[in-house]
Structure formats: C-alpha cells, structure tokens
C-alpha cells in the first residue's frame, strides 16, 4: 500500500505551521501601522447613531479595553496569536458588538460553495481545452474556436458579472439579479432552498468561470507541448497504442501535476477575486464581507477575513503536498 514518507510529512507540517504563524504576524502588524484608532471609529458610529455620547472618554477607554488595544504591544501580540488559534478575532467595529468570528461563520459557507463550484468547473474545462489545443489530432475548427473563446479571459470579473446580469437577469429573466437566495424562501435542507441557492449562485459562478478558464488552458497547453516530446510518449506511439489512450494516460496525467499545485494556490486568489463579484451580486460571502469592512475601516474584520483566506490557502497547499507522493512515485523516491 502506498504511504507518505514520514520525513516528507514532517517537513510539510513545519512549513504549514510557519506559513500560518508568519501570515498571522503580518496581519497583526500591518493594521497597527495605520494612525486610525478602531475604538474611536466605534465611538464615532455610536455618536452618529445617538447624536451624542455622554462620558465619551470613559466609553473610549472601555472600547479600547474590550478590543485589547490598551495593553503593551507585546501583550497584544501574545493575546492575538492565542486568540486566532481558536478563531477569536475580536469584535467588529462596524457591527459592534458582533464578534468577527460570527460574521465570518455566516459568510464562509456561501463563499466556499461559490468558490468550489467555480474553481472545479474552470479547472476541468480549462485543462481539457488546453490539452486539446496542444493535441495534434484535435480538429482544426476546435483549434480556432478555443483560442477565440479565450478572449473573455481579458475581461475583469466585475464587467463579466454586469454583462451576465444584463443578459440573463435583466433581459431574459432566467436568473435573479442579486442575493444569495430568495426572500420568500426559508433556509433549510429542502429542495426549494437548494434550488434557490443554485439559481442565485449561477451567475456569480459563471462570471468567474468565463474569465479564469483561460489561465488553466494556457498553462495546460504549455505543459502538454513539453510532454509531447518525452521519450515515454514516443515509446507509447511506437507500441501502437490508441491516440486517446496516449493523450489521457501518458500526456494529460503527467502534464497536469503542476496544475494541481496551481489549483491549491488559486483558492486564496479566487476568494480575493470574488470581492467585487460578490459585491455587485449582493452575494453574502467573504468577498462582500471584506469589501464592506474596507469601506467601514473595520480592521478586526479585515484581519479575520485575511487570516481565514491565508489559512485556507495554506491548508490547500498542504493537502496537495500530501497527495503528490500518492500521484507521482518520483516524489516518494526522492523523499
């Protein structure tokens, strides 16, 4: 039975821990370089809502204490590292006194669903098209049509989203304009809610797919061209194996390995790229949460969302690193 070498697993675990620790440290440092006081922002919102706030100095001190920014920096850092390990990111200044973890818990499932759906679709379609672009037996019409379709990859996701909204929501009325699910639908594990979620998530996912599949197609095309000249491909052709069998078993299987690593790295990049898409579709995911937090200078939410994005990316890369020795025997031998 194939197993992962212990030394290989140990090195990947150390890399994962260091990545998360360094990222958490940078997330803690960067907001503190800003002259903005989050306690003053929260107090300003309270004053704007009530007209005025009595005993503002005492309330400001209480806000700083509740946010943990009244202690020395070394104490703040130690508390922060201890808190993020249990996903305690403090209190949102824009939605005071709602915990940041509660806001993330509400938004994360929507983003994961949208991200996983769009990423899997683009990965499969993009790599398949890239392989056919490089395969010498691909029909000429397909070789012309595939690069022509990749013109959409030069369009920003926000413009593709607006175009899809105008065509399929405003004109044809096939899909709803905005939202995560229908207002008259009660959330739950029933078909009406699932169908509403799929209907509302189709256009946001499609707006991401049509502008990102070209990345996978071009990458796979370059890898396929390099694989075509390998000795094992020439040997398979000399044996008289079927061209489709050679395409799948010898060429795609070896060329796709670097794409699997890119798949893991795309997790964090895709969440960041979904910010404007989720905003224009009013889709209640991490992108919209981050966008609103930036507008409101809600630093605890910005820190929490950034940490979760980095954590998801690091875990994705770690999982792919564990799968690599099972996919490629050469890595097991090197380890």
GROMACS .gro file of C-alpha atoms in nm:
model
  335
    1UNK     CA    1   0.000   0.000   0.000
    2UNK     CA    2   0.132   0.345  -0.094
    3UNK     CA    3   0.222   0.563   0.203
    4UNK     CA    4   0.358   0.913   0.260
    5UNK     CA    5   0.723   0.922   0.382
    6UNK     CA    6   0.747   1.039   0.743
    7UNK     CA    7   1.026   1.290   0.672
    8UNK     CA    8   0.824   1.438   0.386
    9UNK     CA    9   0.517   1.473   0.611
   10UNK     CA   10   0.724   1.634   0.889
   11UNK     CA   11   0.872   1.895   0.653
   12UNK     CA   12   0.529   1.984   0.515
   13UNK     CA   13   0.382   2.022   0.864
   14UNK     CA   14   0.664   2.256   0.967
   15UNK     CA   15   0.611   2.461   0.650
   16UNK     CA   16   0.237   2.481   0.721
   17UNK     CA   17   0.284   2.600   1.080
   18UNK     CA   18   0.548   2.858   0.984
   19UNK     CA   19   0.333   2.989   0.699
   20UNK     CA   20   0.033   3.039   0.926
   21UNK     CA   21   0.242   3.195   1.204
   22UNK     CA   22   0.421   3.441   0.973
   23UNK     CA   23   0.097   3.532   0.798
   24UNK     CA   24  -0.082   3.590   1.131
   25UNK     CA   25   0.206   3.811   1.247
   26UNK     CA   26   0.194   4.025   0.931
   27UNK     CA   27  -0.183   4.057   0.960
   28UNK     CA   28  -0.137   4.181   1.316
   29UNK     CA   29   0.143   4.427   1.229
   30UNK     CA   30   0.001   4.595   0.916
   31UNK     CA   31  -0.320   4.744   1.068
   32UNK     CA   32  -0.114   4.885   1.357
   33UNK     CA   33   0.089   5.090   1.109
   34UNK     CA   34  -0.229   5.290   1.042
   35UNK     CA   35  -0.290   5.603   1.253
   36UNK     CA   36  -0.662   5.515   1.274
   37UNK     CA   37  -0.787   5.413   1.620
   38UNK     CA   38  -1.057   5.142   1.585
   39UNK     CA   39  -1.202   5.241   1.926
   40UNK     CA   40  -1.254   5.597   1.803
   41UNK     CA   41  -1.425   5.463   1.490
   42UNK     CA   42  -1.666   5.258   1.704
   43UNK     CA   43  -1.730   5.560   1.929
   44UNK     CA   44  -1.792   5.779   1.623
   45UNK     CA   45  -2.054   5.537   1.494
   46UNK     CA   46  -2.222   5.534   1.834
   47UNK     CA   47  -2.227   5.913   1.835
   48UNK     CA   48  -2.363   5.924   1.479
   49UNK     CA   49  -2.647   5.692   1.572
   50UNK     CA   50  -2.740   5.858   1.901
   51UNK     CA   51  -2.649   6.218   1.818
   52UNK     CA   52  -2.405   6.240   2.109
   53UNK     CA   53  -2.238   6.014   2.364
   54UNK     CA   54  -2.205   6.107   2.730
   55UNK     CA   55  -1.882   6.020   2.914
   56UNK     CA   56  -1.708   5.965   2.584
   57UNK     CA   57  -1.361   5.935   2.741
   58UNK     CA   58  -1.474   5.654   2.972
   59UNK     CA   59  -1.653   5.475   2.691
   60UNK     CA   60  -1.346   5.513   2.468
   61UNK     CA   61  -1.130   5.354   2.739
   62UNK     CA   62  -1.379   5.069   2.774
   63UNK     CA   63  -1.383   5.015   2.399
   64UNK     CA   64  -1.004   5.002   2.387
   65UNK     CA   65  -1.003   4.752   2.674
   66UNK     CA   66  -1.267   4.534   2.505
   67UNK     CA   67  -1.068   4.541   2.180
   68UNK     CA   68  -0.745   4.463   2.365
   69UNK     CA   69  -0.557   4.766   2.230
   70UNK     CA   70  -0.492   4.928   2.567
   71UNK     CA   71  -0.212   4.685   2.660
   72UNK     CA   72   0.157   4.698   2.554
   73UNK     CA   73   0.224   4.574   2.200
   74UNK     CA   74   0.398   4.254   2.312
   75UNK     CA   75   0.097   4.166   2.527
   76UNK     CA   76  -0.140   4.249   2.239
   77UNK     CA   77   0.059   4.022   2.008
   78UNK     CA   78   0.063   3.731   2.255
   79UNK     CA   79  -0.312   3.764   2.306
   80UNK     CA   80  -0.371   3.789   1.934
   81UNK     CA   81  -0.176   3.473   1.850
   82UNK     CA   82  -0.354   3.284   2.125
   83UNK     CA   83  -0.693   3.408   2.008
   84UNK     CA   84  -0.652   3.339   1.635
   85UNK     CA   85  -0.559   2.979   1.710
   86UNK     CA   86  -0.915   2.938   1.841
   87UNK     CA   87  -1.059   3.168   1.570
   88UNK     CA   88  -1.132   3.454   1.808
   89UNK     CA   89  -1.077   3.771   1.602
   90UNK     CA   90  -1.232   4.018   1.843
   91UNK     CA   91  -1.532   4.247   1.797
   92UNK     CA   92  -1.636   4.414   1.473
   93UNK     CA   93  -1.620   4.794   1.495
   94UNK     CA   94  -1.876   4.842   1.218
   95UNK     CA   95  -2.121   4.587   1.361
   96UNK     CA   96  -2.036   4.644   1.727
   97UNK     CA   97  -2.069   4.435   1.944
   98UNK     CA   98  -2.094   4.140   1.698
   99UNK     CA   99  -1.790   3.905   1.713
  100UNK     CA  100  -1.588   3.884   1.392
  101UNK     CA  101  -1.599   3.505   1.406
  102UNK     CA  102  -1.980   3.516   1.389
  103UNK     CA  103  -1.969   3.733   1.075
  104UNK     CA  104  -1.714   3.501   0.913
  105UNK     CA  105  -1.917   3.192   1.009
  106UNK     CA  106  -2.218   3.342   0.828
  107UNK     CA  107  -2.023   3.438   0.514
  108UNK     CA  108  -1.778   3.147   0.477
  109UNK     CA  109  -2.024   2.874   0.364
  110UNK     CA  110  -2.151   3.094   0.080
  111UNK     CA  111  -1.800   3.172  -0.041
  112UNK     CA  112  -1.689   2.809  -0.015
  113UNK     CA  113  -1.984   2.695  -0.222
  114UNK     CA  114  -1.930   2.959  -0.488
  115UNK     CA  115  -1.552   2.912  -0.490
  116UNK     CA  116  -1.552   2.531  -0.503
  117UNK     CA  117  -1.812   2.525  -0.780
  118UNK     CA  118  -1.638   2.784  -0.998
  119UNK     CA  119  -1.287   2.651  -0.931
  120UNK     CA  120  -1.372   2.290  -1.016
  121UNK     CA  121  -1.554   2.394  -1.334
  122UNK     CA  122  -1.271   2.618  -1.453
  123UNK     CA  123  -1.008   2.356  -1.363
  124UNK     CA  124  -1.180   2.081  -1.562
  125UNK     CA  125  -1.282   2.295  -1.861
  126UNK     CA  126  -0.956   2.490  -1.876
  127UNK     CA  127  -0.727   2.187  -1.859
  128UNK     CA  128  -0.939   1.993  -2.109
  129UNK     CA  129  -0.931   2.282  -2.358
  130UNK     CA  130  -0.558   2.332  -2.304
  131UNK     CA  131  -0.491   1.965  -2.371
  132UNK     CA  132  -0.696   1.974  -2.693
  133UNK     CA  133  -0.515   2.289  -2.806
  134UNK     CA  134  -0.182   2.105  -2.794
  135UNK     CA  135  -0.301   1.764  -2.919
  136UNK     CA  136  -0.212   1.714  -3.285
  137UNK     CA  137  -0.534   1.518  -3.352
  138UNK     CA  138  -0.769   1.796  -3.242
  139UNK     CA  139  -1.000   1.910  -3.527
  140UNK     CA  140  -0.897   2.235  -3.693
  141UNK     CA  141  -1.229   2.403  -3.612
  142UNK     CA  142  -1.175   2.338  -3.240
  143UNK     CA  143  -0.821   2.476  -3.257
  144UNK     CA  144  -0.962   2.801  -3.391
  145UNK     CA  145  -1.268   2.816  -3.167
  146UNK     CA  146  -1.087   2.751  -2.836
  147UNK     CA  147  -0.838   3.044  -2.862
  148UNK     CA  148  -1.123   3.268  -2.984
  149UNK     CA  149  -1.327   3.184  -2.674
  150UNK     CA  150  -1.032   3.282  -2.454
  151UNK     CA  151  -1.087   3.649  -2.542
  152UNK     CA  152  -1.326   3.656  -2.244
  153UNK     CA  153  -1.032   3.599  -2.008
  154UNK     CA  154  -0.917   3.957  -2.067
  155UNK     CA  155  -1.242   4.091  -1.919
  156UNK     CA  156  -1.238   4.179  -1.545
  157UNK     CA  157  -1.477   3.963  -1.339
  158UNK     CA  158  -1.686   4.267  -1.242
  159UNK     CA  159  -1.754   4.350  -1.608
  160UNK     CA  160  -1.839   3.991  -1.692
  161UNK     CA  161  -2.076   3.990  -1.395
  162UNK     CA  162  -2.250   4.308  -1.512
  163UNK     CA  163  -2.278   4.167  -1.867
  164UNK     CA  164  -2.431   3.842  -1.742
  165UNK     CA  165  -2.670   4.034  -1.516
  166UNK     CA  166  -2.789   4.245  -1.809
  167UNK     CA  167  -2.836   3.948  -2.046
  168UNK     CA  168  -2.965   3.666  -1.826
  169UNK     CA  169  -3.126   3.856  -1.536
  170UNK     CA  170  -3.247   4.190  -1.672
  171UNK     CA  171  -3.335   4.091  -2.030
  172UNK     CA  172  -3.408   3.718  -2.038
  173UNK     CA  173  -3.504   3.696  -1.667
  174UNK     CA  174  -3.366   3.343  -1.641
  175UNK     CA  175  -3.185   3.413  -1.314
  176UNK     CA  176  -3.236   3.655  -1.023
  177UNK     CA  177  -3.041   3.980  -1.018
  178UNK     CA  178  -2.895   3.976  -0.667
  179UNK     CA  179  -2.892   3.793  -0.337
  180UNK     CA  180  -2.786   3.451  -0.210
  181UNK     CA  181  -3.137   3.302  -0.207
  182UNK     CA  182  -3.497   3.416  -0.247
  183UNK     CA  183  -3.651   3.643   0.013
  184UNK     CA  184  -3.961   3.423   0.034
  185UNK     CA  185  -3.757   3.104   0.089
  186UNK     CA  186  -3.690   2.972   0.437
  187UNK     CA  187  -3.326   2.848   0.481
  188UNK     CA  188  -3.310   2.473   0.536
  189UNK     CA  189  -3.214   2.142   0.379
  190UNK     CA  190  -3.508   2.120   0.141
  191UNK     CA  191  -3.531   2.135  -0.236
  192UNK     CA  192  -3.688   2.483  -0.255
  193UNK     CA  193  -3.397   2.638  -0.064
  194UNK     CA  194  -3.131   2.440  -0.256
  195UNK     CA  195  -3.287   2.534  -0.589
  196UNK     CA  196  -3.297   2.900  -0.486
  197UNK     CA  197  -2.929   2.891  -0.382
  198UNK     CA  198  -2.829   2.731  -0.713
  199UNK     CA  199  -3.034   2.982  -0.909
  200UNK     CA  200  -2.881   3.281  -0.726
  201UNK     CA  201  -2.527   3.140  -0.742
  202UNK     CA  202  -2.520   3.052  -1.113
  203UNK     CA  203  -2.444   3.399  -1.250
  204UNK     CA  204  -2.173   3.483  -0.990
  205UNK     CA  205  -2.004   3.146  -1.055
  206UNK     CA  206  -2.034   3.185  -1.432
  207UNK     CA  207  -1.888   3.538  -1.419
  208UNK     CA  208  -1.578   3.389  -1.254
  209UNK     CA  209  -1.558   3.084  -1.482
  210UNK     CA  210  -1.556   3.269  -1.814
  211UNK     CA  211  -1.270   3.499  -1.709
  212UNK     CA  212  -1.046   3.239  -1.542
  213UNK     CA  213  -1.060   2.924  -1.756
  214UNK     CA  214  -0.801   3.072  -1.991
  215UNK     CA  215  -0.539   3.062  -1.714
  216UNK     CA  216  -0.575   2.685  -1.691
  217UNK     CA  217  -0.598   2.640  -2.068
  218UNK     CA  218  -0.278   2.830  -2.146
  219UNK     CA  219  -0.089   2.661  -1.862
  220UNK     CA  220  -0.202   2.315  -1.969
  221UNK     CA  221  -0.119   2.386  -2.333
  222UNK     CA  222   0.239   2.476  -2.244
  223UNK     CA  223   0.278   2.168  -2.025
  224UNK     CA  224   0.131   1.941  -2.293
  225UNK     CA  225   0.373   2.073  -2.555
  226UNK     CA  226   0.668   1.992  -2.329
  227UNK     CA  227   0.530   1.644  -2.253
  228UNK     CA  228   0.474   1.559  -2.621
  229UNK     CA  229   0.846   1.534  -2.683
  230UNK     CA  230   0.918   1.299  -2.392
  231UNK     CA  231   1.059   0.952  -2.463
  232UNK     CA  232   0.774   0.768  -2.291
  233UNK     CA  233   0.523   0.934  -2.525
  234UNK     CA  234   0.729   0.837  -2.830
  235UNK     CA  235   0.756   0.483  -2.696
  236UNK     CA  236   0.378   0.463  -2.645
  237UNK     CA  237   0.324   0.577  -3.004
  238UNK     CA  238   0.577   0.322  -3.130
  239UNK     CA  239   0.386   0.048  -2.946
  240UNK     CA  240   0.078   0.136  -3.148
  241UNK     CA  241  -0.137   0.242  -2.853
  242UNK     CA  242  -0.458   0.428  -2.931
  243UNK     CA  243  -0.409   0.808  -2.957
  244UNK     CA  244  -0.682   0.884  -2.699
  245UNK     CA  245  -0.524   0.640  -2.454
  246UNK     CA  246  -0.186   0.810  -2.500
  247UNK     CA  247  -0.349   1.152  -2.457
  248UNK     CA  248  -0.506   1.062  -2.124
  249UNK     CA  249  -0.267   0.807  -1.973
  250UNK     CA  250   0.069   0.944  -2.084
  251UNK     CA  251   0.028   1.312  -2.165
  252UNK     CA  252  -0.251   1.465  -1.952
  253UNK     CA  253  -0.164   1.255  -1.647
  254UNK     CA  254   0.195   1.383  -1.643
  255UNK     CA  255   0.127   1.738  -1.759
  256UNK     CA  256  -0.144   1.806  -1.503
  257UNK     CA  257   0.078   1.768  -1.194
  258UNK     CA  258   0.190   2.136  -1.181
  259UNK     CA  259  -0.171   2.238  -1.240
  260UNK     CA  260  -0.273   2.060  -0.920
  261UNK     CA  261  -0.035   2.284  -0.724
  262UNK     CA  262  -0.178   2.589  -0.901
  263UNK     CA  263  -0.526   2.465  -0.803
  264UNK     CA  264  -0.435   2.489  -0.435
  265UNK     CA  265  -0.278   2.834  -0.475
  266UNK     CA  266  -0.584   2.958  -0.662
  267UNK     CA  267  -0.802   2.907  -0.355
  268UNK     CA  268  -0.682   3.224  -0.185
  269UNK     CA  269  -0.655   3.422  -0.509
  270UNK     CA  270  -1.007   3.327  -0.609
  271UNK     CA  271  -1.155   3.445  -0.280
  272UNK     CA  272  -0.976   3.777  -0.324
  273UNK     CA  273  -1.102   3.796  -0.683
  274UNK     CA  274  -1.459   3.730  -0.573
  275UNK     CA  275  -1.474   4.054  -0.372
  276UNK     CA  276  -1.627   4.272  -0.643
  277UNK     CA  277  -1.828   3.986  -0.793
  278UNK     CA  278  -1.997   3.915  -0.460
  279UNK     CA  279  -2.049   4.287  -0.408
  280UNK     CA  280  -2.231   4.356  -0.736
  281UNK     CA  281  -2.446   4.045  -0.694
  282UNK     CA  282  -2.507   4.124  -0.323
  283UNK     CA  283  -2.390   3.768  -0.254
  284UNK     CA  284  -2.336   3.727   0.121
  285UNK     CA  285  -1.989   3.575   0.108
  286UNK     CA  286  -1.641   3.656   0.235
  287UNK     CA  287  -1.574   3.889  -0.057
  288UNK     CA  288  -1.869   4.113   0.025
  289UNK     CA  289  -1.780   4.100   0.395
  290UNK     CA  290  -1.423   4.209   0.317
  291UNK     CA  291  -1.540   4.483   0.081
  292UNK     CA  292  -1.776   4.629   0.340
  293UNK     CA  293  -1.508   4.604   0.611
  294UNK     CA  294  -1.263   4.802   0.396
  295UNK     CA  295  -1.522   5.073   0.331
  296UNK     CA  296  -1.601   5.094   0.703
  297UNK     CA  297  -1.237   5.066   0.815
  298UNK     CA  298  -1.338   4.764   1.021
  299UNK     CA  299  -0.985   4.637   1.096
  300UNK     CA  300  -1.085   4.335   1.311
  301UNK     CA  301  -1.298   4.200   1.025
  302UNK     CA  302  -1.024   4.272   0.770
  303UNK     CA  303  -0.774   4.085   0.990
  304UNK     CA  304  -1.011   3.794   1.044
  305UNK     CA  305  -1.103   3.753   0.678
  306UNK     CA  306  -0.739   3.785   0.568
  307UNK     CA  307  -0.633   3.521   0.820
  308UNK     CA  308  -0.903   3.278   0.705
  309UNK     CA  309  -0.806   3.330   0.338
  310UNK     CA  310  -0.439   3.262   0.413
  311UNK     CA  311  -0.530   2.963   0.631
  312UNK     CA  312  -0.744   2.812   0.355
  313UNK     CA  313  -0.466   2.862   0.100
  314UNK     CA  314  -0.202   2.710   0.329
  315UNK     CA  315  -0.422   2.410   0.408
  316UNK     CA  316  -0.498   2.360   0.038
  317UNK     CA  317  -0.128   2.358  -0.048
  318UNK     CA  318  -0.061   2.122   0.244
  319UNK     CA  319  -0.328   1.877   0.124
  320UNK     CA  320  -0.190   1.889  -0.230
  321UNK     CA  321   0.161   1.826  -0.094
  322UNK     CA  322   0.027   1.515   0.079
  323UNK     CA  323  -0.143   1.397  -0.239
  324UNK     CA  324   0.164   1.448  -0.458
  325UNK     CA  325   0.356   1.140  -0.333
  326UNK     CA  326   0.044   0.932  -0.396
  327UNK     CA  327   0.013   1.069  -0.750
  328UNK     CA  328   0.379   1.081  -0.853
  329UNK     CA  329   0.605   0.791  -0.740
  330UNK     CA  330   0.916   1.000  -0.816
  331UNK     CA  331   0.843   1.224  -0.515
  332UNK     CA  332   0.826   0.920  -0.284
  333UNK     CA  333   1.164   0.800  -0.406
  334UNK     CA  334   1.321   1.147  -0.366
  335UNK     CA  335   1.175   1.178  -0.015
   0.00000   0.00000   0.00000
